mmCIF file of C-alpha atoms in Angstrom:
data_model
loop_
_atom_site.group_PDB
_atom_site.id
_atom_site.type_symbol
_atom_site.label_atom_id
_atom_site.label_comp_id
_atom_site.label_asym_id
_atom_site.label_seq_id
_atom_site.Cartn_x
_atom_site.Cartn_y
_atom_site.Cartn_z
ATOM 1 C CA MET A 1 8.480 22.512 6.294
ATOM 2 C CA SER A 2 11.494 20.682 7.649
ATOM 3 C CA SER A 3 14.405 19.736 5.423
ATOM 4 C CA ILE A 4 14.574 16.292 3.833
ATOM 5 C CA GLY A 5 17.490 15.327 6.078
ATOM 6 C CA GLU A 6 15.603 16.241 9.244
ATOM 7 C CA ILE A 7 12.497 14.362 8.116
ATOM 8 C CA VAL A 8 14.427 11.214 7.200
ATOM 9 C CA SER A 9 16.548 11.192 10.364
ATOM 10 C CA SER A 10 13.489 11.677 12.582
ATOM 11 C CA THR A 11 11.592 8.929 10.792
ATOM 12 C CA ILE A 12 14.528 6.512 11.096
ATOM 13 C CA LEU A 13 14.829 7.287 14.810
ATOM 14 C CA TRP A 14 11.125 6.769 15.507
ATOM 15 C CA ALA A 15 10.963 3.618 13.379
ATOM 16 C CA SER A 16 13.994 2.223 15.220
ATOM 17 C CA LEU A 17 12.446 2.977 18.607
ATOM 18 C CA SER A 18 9.119 1.399 17.680
ATOM 19 C CA THR A 19 10.874 -1.696 16.324
ATOM 20 C CA GLY A 20 12.932 -1.993 19.499
ATOM 21 C CA VAL A 21 9.787 -1.729 21.636
ATOM 22 C CA VAL A 22 7.827 -4.459 19.824
ATOM 23 C CA LEU A 23 10.684 -6.829 18.980
ATOM 24 C CA MET A 24 10.995 -8.595 22.341
ATOM 25 C CA PRO A 25 7.273 -9.082 23.104
ATOM 26 C CA GLY A 26 6.637 -9.915 19.454
ATOM 27 C CA THR A 27 9.349 -12.583 19.495
ATOM 28 C CA LEU A 28 8.021 -14.150 22.698
ATOM 29 C CA ILE A 29 4.441 -14.213 21.408
ATOM 30 C CA ALA A 30 5.649 -15.704 18.121
ATOM 31 C CA TYR A 31 7.498 -18.449 20.015
ATOM 32 C CA LEU A 32 4.442 -19.299 22.101
ATOM 33 C CA LEU A 33 2.242 -19.463 18.996
ATOM 34 C CA ALA A 34 4.792 -21.598 17.147
ATOM 35 C CA ARG A 35 5.588 -24.103 19.893
ATOM 36 C CA TYR A 36 2.620 -24.366 22.274
ATOM 37 C CA ASN A 37 -1.056 -25.229 22.077
ATOM 38 C CA PHE A 38 -3.160 -23.434 24.676
ATOM 39 C CA TRP A 39 -6.705 -22.269 25.213
ATOM 40 C CA GLY A 40 -7.335 -19.070 23.269
ATOM 41 C CA LYS A 41 -4.378 -19.524 20.926
ATOM 42 C CA ASN A 42 -6.474 -18.656 17.876
ATOM 43 C CA ILE A 43 -7.848 -15.607 19.656
ATOM 44 C CA VAL A 44 -4.340 -14.369 20.494
ATOM 45 C CA SER A 45 -3.217 -14.984 16.922
ATOM 46 C CA THR A 46 -6.244 -13.142 15.546
ATOM 47 C CA LEU A 47 -5.932 -10.153 17.881
ATOM 48 C CA THR A 48 -2.235 -9.683 17.137
ATOM 49 C CA SER A 49 -2.953 -9.821 13.408
ATOM 50 C CA LEU A 50 -5.834 -7.316 13.409
ATOM 51 C CA PRO A 51 -3.733 -4.249 12.459
ATOM 52 C CA LEU A 52 -2.833 -6.060 9.226
ATOM 53 C CA VAL A 53 -6.449 -6.174 8.054
ATOM 54 C CA LEU A 54 -7.947 -3.081 9.686
ATOM 55 C CA PRO A 55 -7.638 0.293 7.925
ATOM 56 C CA PRO A 56 -4.709 2.189 9.508
ATOM 57 C CA THR A 57 -7.079 5.082 10.206
ATOM 58 C CA ALA A 58 -9.309 2.719 12.213
ATOM 59 C CA VAL A 59 -6.306 1.615 14.283
ATOM 60 C CA GLY A 60 -5.346 5.254 14.763
ATOM 61 C CA PHE A 61 -8.868 6.111 15.911
ATOM 62 C CA LEU A 62 -8.812 3.271 18.448
ATOM 63 C CA LEU A 63 -5.458 4.500 19.748
ATOM 64 C CA LEU A 64 -6.813 8.052 19.908
ATOM 65 C CA GLN A 65 -9.749 6.896 22.024
ATOM 66 C CA THR A 66 -7.355 4.959 24.258
ATOM 67 C CA PHE A 67 -4.939 7.839 24.864
ATOM 68 C CA ALA A 68 -7.461 10.697 24.915
ATOM 69 C CA ASP A 69 -8.059 12.456 28.229
ATOM 70 C CA ASP A 70 -11.164 10.364 28.894
ATOM 71 C CA GLY A 71 -9.632 7.182 27.459
ATOM 72 C CA LEU A 72 -8.410 4.105 29.294
ATOM 73 C CA LEU A 73 -4.752 5.196 29.329
ATOM 74 C CA GLY A 74 -5.433 8.900 29.044
ATOM 75 C CA LYS A 75 -6.927 8.883 32.529
ATOM 76 C CA LEU A 76 -3.490 7.897 33.835
ATOM 77 C CA GLY A 77 -2.178 11.288 32.781
ATOM 78 C CA LEU A 78 0.011 10.018 29.939
ATOM 79 C CA ASP A 79 1.021 12.897 27.677
ATOM 80 C CA VAL A 80 1.106 11.111 24.339
ATOM 81 C CA LEU A 81 -1.126 12.830 21.795
ATOM 82 C CA LEU A 82 0.605 14.994 19.166
ATOM 83 C CA THR A 83 4.096 14.068 20.412
ATOM 84 C CA TRP A 84 6.922 11.876 19.135
ATOM 85 C CA LYS A 85 5.750 9.224 21.596
ATOM 86 C CA ALA A 86 2.498 8.970 19.656
ATOM 87 C CA VAL A 87 4.504 8.358 16.479
ATOM 88 C CA VAL A 88 6.431 5.524 18.131
ATOM 89 C CA ILE A 89 3.248 3.947 19.535
ATOM 90 C CA ALA A 90 1.351 4.118 16.240
ATOM 91 C CA CYS A 91 4.282 2.763 14.241
ATOM 92 C CA GLY A 92 4.843 -0.004 16.791
ATOM 93 C CA VAL A 93 1.214 -1.114 16.760
ATOM 94 C CA MET A 94 1.111 -1.244 12.959
ATOM 95 C CA SER A 95 4.403 -3.155 12.650
ATOM 96 C CA PHE A 96 3.678 -5.551 15.526
ATOM 97 C CA PRO A 97 1.722 -8.143 13.463
ATOM 98 C CA LEU A 98 4.395 -8.282 10.768
ATOM 99 C CA VAL A 99 7.101 -8.904 13.368
ATOM 100 C CA ILE A 100 5.075 -11.684 15.003
ATOM 101 C CA ARG A 101 4.126 -13.455 11.783
ATOM 102 C CA THR A 102 7.663 -13.424 10.393
ATOM 103 C CA ALA A 103 9.183 -14.531 13.705
ATOM 104 C CA ARG A 104 6.588 -17.288 14.065
ATOM 105 C CA VAL A 105 7.528 -18.745 10.674
ATOM 106 C CA SER A 106 11.184 -18.647 11.758
ATOM 107 C CA PHE A 107 10.496 -20.601 14.938
ATOM 108 C CA GLU A 108 8.309 -23.112 13.100
ATOM 109 C CA SER A 109 11.178 -23.792 10.690
ATOM 110 C CA VAL A 110 13.407 -24.974 13.568
ATOM 111 C CA ASN A 111 13.339 -28.757 13.894
ATOM 112 C CA PRO A 112 11.676 -29.612 17.244
ATOM 113 C CA ARG A 113 13.855 -32.702 17.528
ATOM 114 C CA LEU A 114 16.903 -30.515 18.086
ATOM 115 C CA GLU A 115 15.143 -28.900 21.039
ATOM 116 C CA GLN A 116 14.160 -32.323 22.380
ATOM 117 C CA MET A 117 17.769 -33.484 22.150
ATOM 118 C CA ALA A 118 18.869 -30.470 24.179
ATOM 119 C CA ARG A 119 16.275 -31.252 26.832
ATOM 120 C CA THR A 120 17.495 -34.865 27.082
ATOM 121 C CA LEU A 121 20.987 -33.489 27.719
ATOM 122 C CA GLY A 122 19.709 -31.668 30.784
ATOM 123 C CA TYR A 123 19.010 -28.228 29.333
ATOM 124 C CA SER A 124 16.073 -26.341 30.825
ATOM 125 C CA SER A 125 13.364 -24.787 28.638
ATOM 126 C CA TRP A 126 15.034 -21.367 28.785
ATOM 127 C CA GLN A 127 18.504 -22.803 28.152
ATOM 128 C CA THR A 128 17.160 -24.685 25.137
ATOM 129 C CA PHE A 129 15.497 -21.533 23.843
ATOM 130 C CA PHE A 130 18.625 -19.373 24.118
ATOM 131 C CA THR A 131 21.227 -21.955 23.043
ATOM 132 C CA VAL A 132 19.338 -23.896 20.364
ATOM 133 C CA THR A 133 16.100 -22.308 19.162
ATOM 134 C CA LEU A 134 17.126 -18.665 19.117
ATOM 135 C CA PRO A 135 20.409 -19.142 17.201
ATOM 136 C CA LEU A 136 18.742 -21.388 14.608
ATOM 137 C CA ALA A 137 15.921 -18.873 14.093
ATOM 138 C CA SER A 138 18.189 -15.807 14.213
ATOM 139 C CA ARG A 139 18.169 -15.094 10.469
ATOM 140 C CA GLY A 140 14.393 -15.116 10.337
ATOM 141 C CA LEU A 141 14.166 -13.012 13.498
ATOM 142 C CA LEU A 142 16.483 -10.450 11.957
ATOM 143 C CA ALA A 143 14.239 -10.450 8.885
ATOM 144 C CA SER A 144 11.242 -9.781 11.133
ATOM 145 C CA ALA A 145 13.051 -6.793 12.647
ATOM 146 C CA VAL A 146 13.900 -5.437 9.190
ATOM 147 C CA LEU A 147 10.321 -5.808 7.950
ATOM 148 C CA GLY A 148 8.954 -4.288 11.151
ATOM 149 C CA PHE A 149 11.305 -1.322 10.802
ATOM 150 C CA THR A 150 10.282 -0.817 7.177
ATOM 151 C CA ARG A 151 6.587 -1.003 8.048
ATOM 152 C CA ALA A 152 7.133 1.572 10.770
ATOM 153 C CA MET A 153 8.936 3.897 8.369
ATOM 154 C CA GLY A 154 6.058 3.719 5.898
ATOM 155 C CA GLU A 155 3.246 4.139 8.426
ATOM 156 C CA PHE A 156 0.846 7.013 7.732
ATOM 157 C CA GLY A 157 -2.823 6.577 8.654
ATOM 158 C CA ALA A 158 -2.615 5.646 12.335
ATOM 159 C CA THR A 159 0.285 8.034 12.911
ATOM 160 C CA VAL A 160 -1.496 11.061 11.453
ATOM 161 C CA ILE A 161 -4.563 10.491 13.634
ATOM 162 C CA LEU A 162 -2.645 9.923 16.877
ATOM 163 C CA ALA A 163 0.383 12.188 16.397
ATOM 164 C CA GLY A 164 -0.735 14.621 13.719
ATOM 165 C CA ASN A 165 1.492 15.956 10.967
ATOM 166 C CA ILE A 166 3.447 18.715 12.674
ATOM 167 C CA PRO A 167 6.651 19.739 10.837
ATOM 168 C CA GLY A 168 9.707 19.418 13.047
ATOM 169 C CA ARG A 169 7.713 17.642 15.728
ATOM 170 C CA THR A 170 5.709 14.631 14.525
ATOM 171 C CA GLN A 171 6.105 14.733 10.747
ATOM 172 C CA THR A 172 7.324 11.459 9.259
ATOM 173 C CA LEU A 173 8.552 10.510 5.803
ATOM 174 C CA SER A 174 5.130 9.380 4.613
ATOM 175 C CA SER A 175 3.247 12.379 6.009
ATOM 176 C CA ALA A 176 5.910 14.726 4.598
ATOM 177 C CA ILE A 177 5.345 13.275 1.116
ATOM 178 C CA TYR A 178 1.626 13.927 1.523
ATOM 179 C CA SER A 179 2.200 17.498 2.742
ATOM 180 C CA ALA A 180 4.687 18.286 -0.033
ATOM 181 C CA GLN A 181 2.312 16.960 -2.686
ATOM 182 C CA GLN A 182 -0.614 18.917 -1.246
ATOM 183 C CA ALA A 183 1.511 22.089 -1.157
ATOM 184 C CA GLY A 184 2.604 21.616 -4.768
ATOM 185 C CA ASN A 185 6.249 21.114 -3.796
ATOM 186 C CA GLU A 186 6.911 18.392 -6.370
ATOM 187 C CA GLU A 187 10.689 18.559 -5.951
ATOM 188 C CA GLN A 188 10.598 17.702 -2.262
ATOM 189 C CA ALA A 189 7.853 15.135 -2.749
ATOM 190 C CA ASN A 190 9.884 13.383 -5.446
ATOM 191 C CA GLY A 191 13.031 13.467 -3.306
ATOM 192 C CA LEU A 192 11.237 11.920 -0.340
ATOM 193 C CA LEU A 193 9.596 9.368 -2.629
ATOM 194 C CA LEU A 194 12.973 8.245 -3.987
ATOM 195 C CA ILE A 195 14.268 7.800 -0.449
ATOM 196 C CA ALA A 196 11.184 5.769 0.524
ATOM 197 C CA LEU A 197 11.579 3.559 -2.553
ATOM 198 C CA ALA A 198 15.273 2.982 -1.860
ATOM 199 C CA VAL A 199 14.716 2.102 1.795
ATOM 200 C CA GLY A 200 11.792 -0.162 0.951
ATOM 201 C CA PHE A 201 13.694 -2.001 -1.780
ATOM 202 C CA LEU A 202 16.776 -2.547 0.367
ATOM 203 C CA ALA A 203 14.710 -3.720 3.333
ATOM 204 C CA VAL A 204 12.643 -6.221 1.342
ATOM 205 C CA PHE A 205 15.750 -7.477 -0.471
ATOM 206 C CA LEU A 206 17.562 -7.969 2.841
ATOM 207 C CA ALA A 207 14.552 -9.680 4.403
ATOM 208 C CA GLU A 208 14.341 -12.069 1.427
ATOM 209 C CA LYS A 209 18.017 -12.925 1.769
ATOM 210 C CA LEU A 210 17.673 -13.540 5.480
ATOM 211 C CA SER A 211 14.525 -15.630 5.067
ATOM 212 C CA THR A 212 16.197 -17.951 2.553
ATOM 213 C CA PRO A 213 17.829 -20.911 4.332
ATOM 214 C CA LYS A 214 21.566 -21.256 3.826
ATOM 215 C CA GLN A 215 22.477 -23.908 1.334
ATOM 216 C CA GLU A 216 24.618 -26.578 2.900
ATOM 217 C CA VAL A 217 27.685 -27.505 0.883
ATOM 218 C CA THR A 218 27.954 -31.266 0.565
ATOM 219 C CA ARG A 219 31.211 -32.971 -0.169
ATOM 220 C CA ARG A 220 31.309 -36.068 -2.290
#
């Protein structure tokens, strides 16, 4: 079994990569859902939220069928199964809905009138998005990244099915806790558990702080 340091560093790296992969598309989808009405909007919202309600093992099984040799993407010759890439994909898929939902709330909290004022001043849609909407929603978007990262770090079910639990290769913090407990290594299991609790607490605390609007100081 790998050392605690190796397990934690690998998990942080994979969680960071998965968060980076889903952050941009998740933010764009969240903006579309928050600001536009279009045919199939409810379908898009439902599909992107499915991993939140499906058992992680079910998501992992769907990914396994997709990336297997006879699967839709497996036929393209992608070498994903039982590799670190499978960890990143599984973690990204499971954290994707959380990123979208948090980012969507952030965009919905931005006053549309401010965007309309920018448009009347000659700003294009993209200029308005980058100069007005994005800065005003930045705290909430950062919170979505933090929550997505934390969800990726804690992912287990989908990751185990798609990437396995191979020490030094695809073993994550959550799967290492499971392996240590099954092997009777209570010391390592407790050490990894404390790290998971600390990371989870700090992430949720930071996300709460970022999600709380700044109080404006009024002068009398």
